[in-house]
PDB file of C-alpha atoms and ligand atoms in Angstrom:
ATOM      1  CA  UNK P   1       0.239   0.440  -0.390  1.00  0.00           C
ATOM      2  CA  UNK P   2       1.202   3.327  -0.864  1.00  0.00           C
ATOM      3  CA  UNK P   3       2.446   5.433   2.494  1.00  0.00           C
ATOM      4  CA  UNK P   4      -0.025   8.480   1.424  1.00  0.00           C
ATOM      5  CA  UNK P   5      -3.409   8.217  -0.066  1.00  0.00           C
ATOM      6  CA  UNK P   6      -4.255   9.831  -2.998  1.00  0.00           C
ATOM      7  CA  UNK P   7      -6.379  12.204  -1.369  1.00  0.00           C
ATOM      8  CA  UNK P   8      -3.345  13.329   0.336  1.00  0.00           C
ATOM      9  CA  UNK P   9      -1.079  14.045  -2.716  1.00  0.00           C
ATOM     10  CA  UNK P  10      -3.496  15.310  -3.557  1.00  0.00           C
ATOM     11  CA  UNK P  11      -4.389  17.994  -1.414  1.00  0.00           C
ATOM     12  CA  UNK P  12      -0.318  18.007  -1.339  1.00  0.00           C
ATOM     13  CA  UNK P  13      -0.122  19.064  -4.856  1.00  0.00           C
ATOM     14  CA  UNK P  14      -3.083  20.895  -5.503  1.00  0.00           C
ATOM     15  CA  UNK P  15      -3.456  22.881  -2.077  1.00  0.00           C
ATOM     16  CA  UNK P  16      -6.717  24.193  -1.930  1.00  0.00           C
ATOM     17  CA  UNK P  17      -6.659  27.480  -0.049  1.00  0.00           C
ATOM     18  CA  UNK P  18      -3.193  28.891  -0.495  1.00  0.00           C
ATOM     19  CA  UNK P  19      -2.215  32.426   0.707  1.00  0.00           C
ATOM     20  CA  UNK P  20      -2.863  35.807   2.452  1.00  0.00           C
ATOM     21  CA  UNK P  21      -5.765  37.309   3.061  1.00  0.00           C
ATOM     22  CA  UNK P  22      -4.994  41.415   3.753  1.00  0.00           C
ATOM     23  CA  UNK P  23      -7.932  42.326   5.985  1.00  0.00           C
ATOM     24  CA  UNK P  24      -9.025  39.484   7.450  1.00  0.00           C
ATOM     25  CA  UNK P  25     -10.188  39.266  11.080  1.00  0.00           C
ATOM     26  CA  UNK P  26      -8.128  36.780  12.186  1.00  0.00           C
ATOM     27  CA  UNK P  27      -4.756  35.595  12.419  1.00  0.00           C
ATOM     28  CA  UNK P  28      -2.943  32.155  14.181  1.00  0.00           C
ATOM     29  CA  UNK P  29       0.338  31.143  13.550  1.00  0.00           C
ATOM     30  CA  UNK P  30       2.176  27.922  15.503  1.00  0.00           C
ATOM     31  CA  UNK P  31       5.257  26.221  14.679  1.00  0.00           C
ATOM     32  CA  UNK P  32       6.466  23.126  14.962  1.00  0.00           C
ATOM     33  CA  UNK P  33       9.570  23.754  17.130  1.00  0.00           C
ATOM     34  CA  UNK P  34      11.011  19.900  16.606  1.00  0.00           C
ATOM     35  CA  UNK P  35      10.404  20.038  12.959  1.00  0.00           C
ATOM     36  CA  UNK P  36      10.568  23.765  12.220  1.00  0.00           C
ATOM     37  CA  UNK P  37       7.489  23.848  10.349  1.00  0.00           C
ATOM     38  CA  UNK P  38       5.473  26.791  10.601  1.00  0.00           C
ATOM     39  CA  UNK P  39       1.708  26.814   9.365  1.00  0.00           C
ATOM     40  CA  UNK P  40      -0.305  30.297   9.818  1.00  0.00           C
ATOM     41  CA  UNK P  41      -4.033  30.711   9.051  1.00  0.00           C
ATOM     42  CA  UNK P  42      -6.093  33.690   8.040  1.00  0.00           C
ATOM     43  CA  UNK P  43      -9.804  34.139   8.407  1.00  0.00           C
ATOM     44  CA  UNK P  44     -12.901  36.949   7.567  1.00  0.00           C
ATOM     45  CA  UNK P  45     -15.964  35.601   9.949  1.00  0.00           C
ATOM     46  CA  UNK P  46     -19.517  37.129   9.912  1.00  0.00           C
ATOM     47  CA  UNK P  47     -22.173  36.376  12.104  1.00  0.00           C
ATOM     48  CA  UNK P  48     -20.093  34.193  13.414  1.00  0.00           C
ATOM     49  CA  UNK P  49     -19.463  32.214  10.672  1.00  0.00           C
ATOM     50  CA  UNK P  50     -16.196  31.281   8.642  1.00  0.00           C
ATOM     51  CA  UNK P  51     -16.578  33.710   5.479  1.00  0.00           C
ATOM     52  CA  UNK P  52     -13.673  32.687   3.758  1.00  0.00           C
ATOM     53  CA  UNK P  53     -10.012  31.485   4.953  1.00  0.00           C
ATOM     54  CA  UNK P  54      -6.425  31.326   3.886  1.00  0.00           C
ATOM     55  CA  UNK P  55      -3.777  29.357   4.476  1.00  0.00           C
ATOM     56  CA  UNK P  56       0.479  29.815   4.533  1.00  0.00           C
ATOM     57  CA  UNK P  57       2.152  26.287   5.545  1.00  0.00           C
ATOM     58  CA  UNK P  58       6.415  26.390   5.596  1.00  0.00           C
ATOM     59  CA  UNK P  59       6.044  22.692   5.892  1.00  0.00           C
ATOM     60  CA  UNK P  60       5.920  19.105   5.269  1.00  0.00           C
ATOM     61  CA  UNK P  61       3.725  17.516   2.700  1.00  0.00           C
ATOM     62  CA  UNK P  62       1.957  16.161   5.203  1.00  0.00           C
ATOM     63  CA  UNK P  63       1.491  19.973   6.456  1.00  0.00           C
ATOM     64  CA  UNK P  64       0.297  21.605   3.547  1.00  0.00           C
ATOM     65  CA  UNK P  65      -2.099  18.378   2.667  1.00  0.00           C
ATOM     66  CA  UNK P  66      -3.436  18.670   6.360  1.00  0.00           C
ATOM     67  CA  UNK P  67      -3.647  22.598   6.232  1.00  0.00           C
ATOM     68  CA  UNK P  68      -5.280  22.717   2.381  1.00  0.00           C
ATOM     69  CA  UNK P  69      -7.997  19.468   4.157  1.00  0.00           C
ATOM     70  CA  UNK P  70      -8.863  21.936   7.713  1.00  0.00           C
ATOM     71  CA  UNK P  71      -9.468  25.192   5.567  1.00  0.00           C
ATOM     72  CA  UNK P  72     -11.735  23.252   3.305  1.00  0.00           C
ATOM     73  CA  UNK P  73     -13.780  21.562   6.376  1.00  0.00           C
ATOM     74  CA  UNK P  74     -14.285  25.177   7.788  1.00  0.00           C
ATOM     75  CA  UNK P  75     -15.216  27.144   5.120  1.00  0.00           C
ATOM     76  CA  UNK P  76     -18.656  28.312   5.621  1.00  0.00           C
ATOM     77  CA  UNK P  77     -19.023  26.679   9.143  1.00  0.00           C
ATOM     78  CA  UNK P  78     -20.192  28.507  12.185  1.00  0.00           C
ATOM     79  CA  UNK P  79     -17.022  29.884  14.892  1.00  0.00           C
ATOM     80  CA  UNK P  80     -18.064  26.457  17.376  1.00  0.00           C
ATOM     81  CA  UNK P  81     -17.981  23.853  14.360  1.00  0.00           C
ATOM     82  CA  UNK P  82     -14.682  25.023  13.725  1.00  0.00           C
ATOM     83  CA  UNK P  83     -13.440  25.024  16.958  1.00  0.00           C
ATOM     84  CA  UNK P  84     -14.561  21.216  17.721  1.00  0.00           C
ATOM     85  CA  UNK P  85     -12.265  20.019  14.440  1.00  0.00           C
ATOM     86  CA  UNK P  86      -9.855  17.968  15.521  1.00  0.00           C
ATOM     87  CA  UNK P  87      -6.703  16.608  13.674  1.00  0.00           C
ATOM     88  CA  UNK P  88      -8.510  13.080  13.987  1.00  0.00           C
ATOM     89  CA  UNK P  89     -11.380  14.741  11.449  1.00  0.00           C
ATOM     90  CA  UNK P  90      -8.150  16.459   9.492  1.00  0.00           C
ATOM     91  CA  UNK P  91      -6.480  13.453   9.048  1.00  0.00           C
ATOM     92  CA  UNK P  92     -10.274  10.861   8.723  1.00  0.00           C
ATOM     93  CA  UNK P  93     -10.593  13.823   5.982  1.00  0.00           C
ATOM     94  CA  UNK P  94      -7.404  12.926   4.392  1.00  0.00           C
ATOM     95  CA  UNK P  95      -8.179   8.911   4.398  1.00  0.00           C
ATOM     96  CA  UNK P  96      -5.161   8.626   7.264  1.00  0.00           C
ATOM     97  CA  UNK P  97      -1.450   9.246   7.514  1.00  0.00           C
ATOM     98  CA  UNK P  98       1.563   7.501   8.277  1.00  0.00           C
ATOM     99  CA  UNK P  99       1.537   7.443  12.601  1.00  0.00           C
ATOM    100  CA  UNK P 100       4.756   9.609  12.051  1.00  0.00           C
ATOM    101  CA  UNK P 101       3.534  11.793  10.479  1.00  0.00           C
ATOM    102  CA  UNK P 102       0.105  12.153  12.623  1.00  0.00           C
ATOM    103  CA  UNK P 103       1.863  15.440  14.569  1.00  0.00           C
ATOM    104  CA  UNK P 104       1.346  17.104  10.988  1.00  0.00           C
ATOM    105  CA  UNK P 105      -2.350  17.577  11.369  1.00  0.00           C
ATOM    106  CA  UNK P 106      -2.032  18.910  14.859  1.00  0.00           C
ATOM    107  CA  UNK P 107      -0.335  22.193  13.439  1.00  0.00           C
ATOM    108  CA  UNK P 108      -3.749  22.573  11.371  1.00  0.00           C
ATOM    109  CA  UNK P 109      -5.815  21.921  14.646  1.00  0.00           C
ATOM    110  CA  UNK P 110      -3.723  24.294  16.314  1.00  0.00           C
ATOM    111  CA  UNK P 111      -3.130  26.896  13.922  1.00  0.00           C
ATOM    112  CA  UNK P 112      -6.807  27.157  13.116  1.00  0.00           C
ATOM    113  CA  UNK P 113      -7.766  27.764  16.503  1.00  0.00           C
ATOM    114  CA  UNK P 114      -5.278  30.173  17.454  1.00  0.00           C
ATOM    115  CA  UNK P 115      -6.834  32.268  14.490  1.00  0.00           C
ATOM    116  CA  UNK P 116     -10.256  31.863  16.328  1.00  0.00           C
ATOM    117  CA  UNK P 117      -8.474  33.331  19.085  1.00  0.00           C
ATOM    118  CA  UNK P 118      -7.200  36.116  17.702  1.00  0.00           C
ATOM    119  CA  UNK P 119     -10.008  37.016  17.284  1.00  0.00           C
ATOM    120  CA  UNK P 120     -11.649  37.088  19.611  1.00  0.00           C
ATOM    121  CA  UNK P 121      -9.518  38.798  21.626  1.00  0.00           C
ATOM    122  CA  UNK P 122      -9.449  41.752  18.864  1.00  0.00           C
ATOM    123  CA  UNK P 123     -13.183  41.557  19.764  1.00  0.00           C
ATOM    124  CA  UNK P 124     -13.030  41.091  22.641  1.00  0.00           C
ATOM    125  CA  UNK P 125     -15.457  38.327  22.645  1.00  0.00           C
ATOM    126  CA  UNK P 126     -15.205  35.918  26.104  1.00  0.00           C
ATOM    127  CA  UNK P 127     -14.721  32.891  25.620  1.00  0.00           C
ATOM    128  CA  UNK P 128     -13.390  29.661  27.164  1.00  0.00           C
ATOM    129  CA  UNK P 129      -9.036  29.665  27.955  1.00  0.00           C
ATOM    130  CA  UNK P 130     -10.003  25.557  28.147  1.00  0.00           C
ATOM    131  CA  UNK P 131     -10.770  25.674  24.645  1.00  0.00           C
ATOM    132  CA  UNK P 132      -7.355  26.614  22.768  1.00  0.00           C
ATOM    133  CA  UNK P 133      -3.727  25.012  23.522  1.00  0.00           C
ATOM    134  CA  UNK P 134      -0.679  27.182  25.116  1.00  0.00           C
ATOM    135  CA  UNK P 135       2.315  26.301  23.100  1.00  0.00           C
ATOM    136  CA  UNK P 136       2.164  23.556  20.567  1.00  0.00           C
ATOM    137  CA  UNK P 137       3.696  20.905  23.143  1.00  0.00           C
ATOM    138  CA  UNK P 138       5.833  18.631  20.704  1.00  0.00           C
ATOM    139  CA  UNK P 139       6.365  15.606  23.306  1.00  0.00           C
ATOM    140  CA  UNK P 140       2.756  14.642  23.437  1.00  0.00           C
ATOM    141  CA  UNK P 141       2.056  15.237  20.420  1.00  0.00           C
ATOM    142  CA  UNK P 142       5.696  14.601  18.358  1.00  0.00           C
ATOM    143  CA  UNK P 143       6.666  10.794  17.351  1.00  0.00           C
ATOM    144  CA  UNK P 144       9.839  12.544  15.450  1.00  0.00           C
ATOM    145  CA  UNK P 145      12.599  10.010  14.905  1.00  0.00           C
ATOM    146  CA  UNK P 146      10.691   6.975  14.246  1.00  0.00           C
TER     147      UNK P 146
HETATM  148 FE1  LIG G   1       7.016  19.020  10.133  1.00  0.00          FE
HETATM  149 FE2  LIG G   1       5.119  17.478   8.850  1.00  0.00          FE
HETATM  150  S1  LIG G   1       4.749  19.437  10.582  1.00  0.00           S
HETATM  151  S2  LIG G   1       7.299  17.115   9.902  1.00  0.00           S
END
């Protein structure tokens, strides 16, 4: 069996929603200190709904495919639903990732949460801090060197 699913290869070769949104309502950037990969997410938000989303990812193919799929999954969705997006859902939508690449999808989940938090902070909207991760916890999610 191929290491990467067709969906992963498709989103890696033809990533959706690449770019920046100059007047974004929320911007989130996260990095993985172990591999050095960085993901940045831009959101346009209206009526508590994500009306547009773009990403820039400096990282591996799995990180690019995860960003692309994650942006597709949250586009047009209410913020409350986007906040519930897990790296597991992103991985499933990609028809799986190799075990040592699962952590790449965590970046997508964290970058989206970070962008939503930025929007809440900029607009003085109250939220439960428990819904947002602090820093990327590599020890908890990375399987580097495997
Ligand atoms: Fe760093 Fe994939 S996100 S290796």
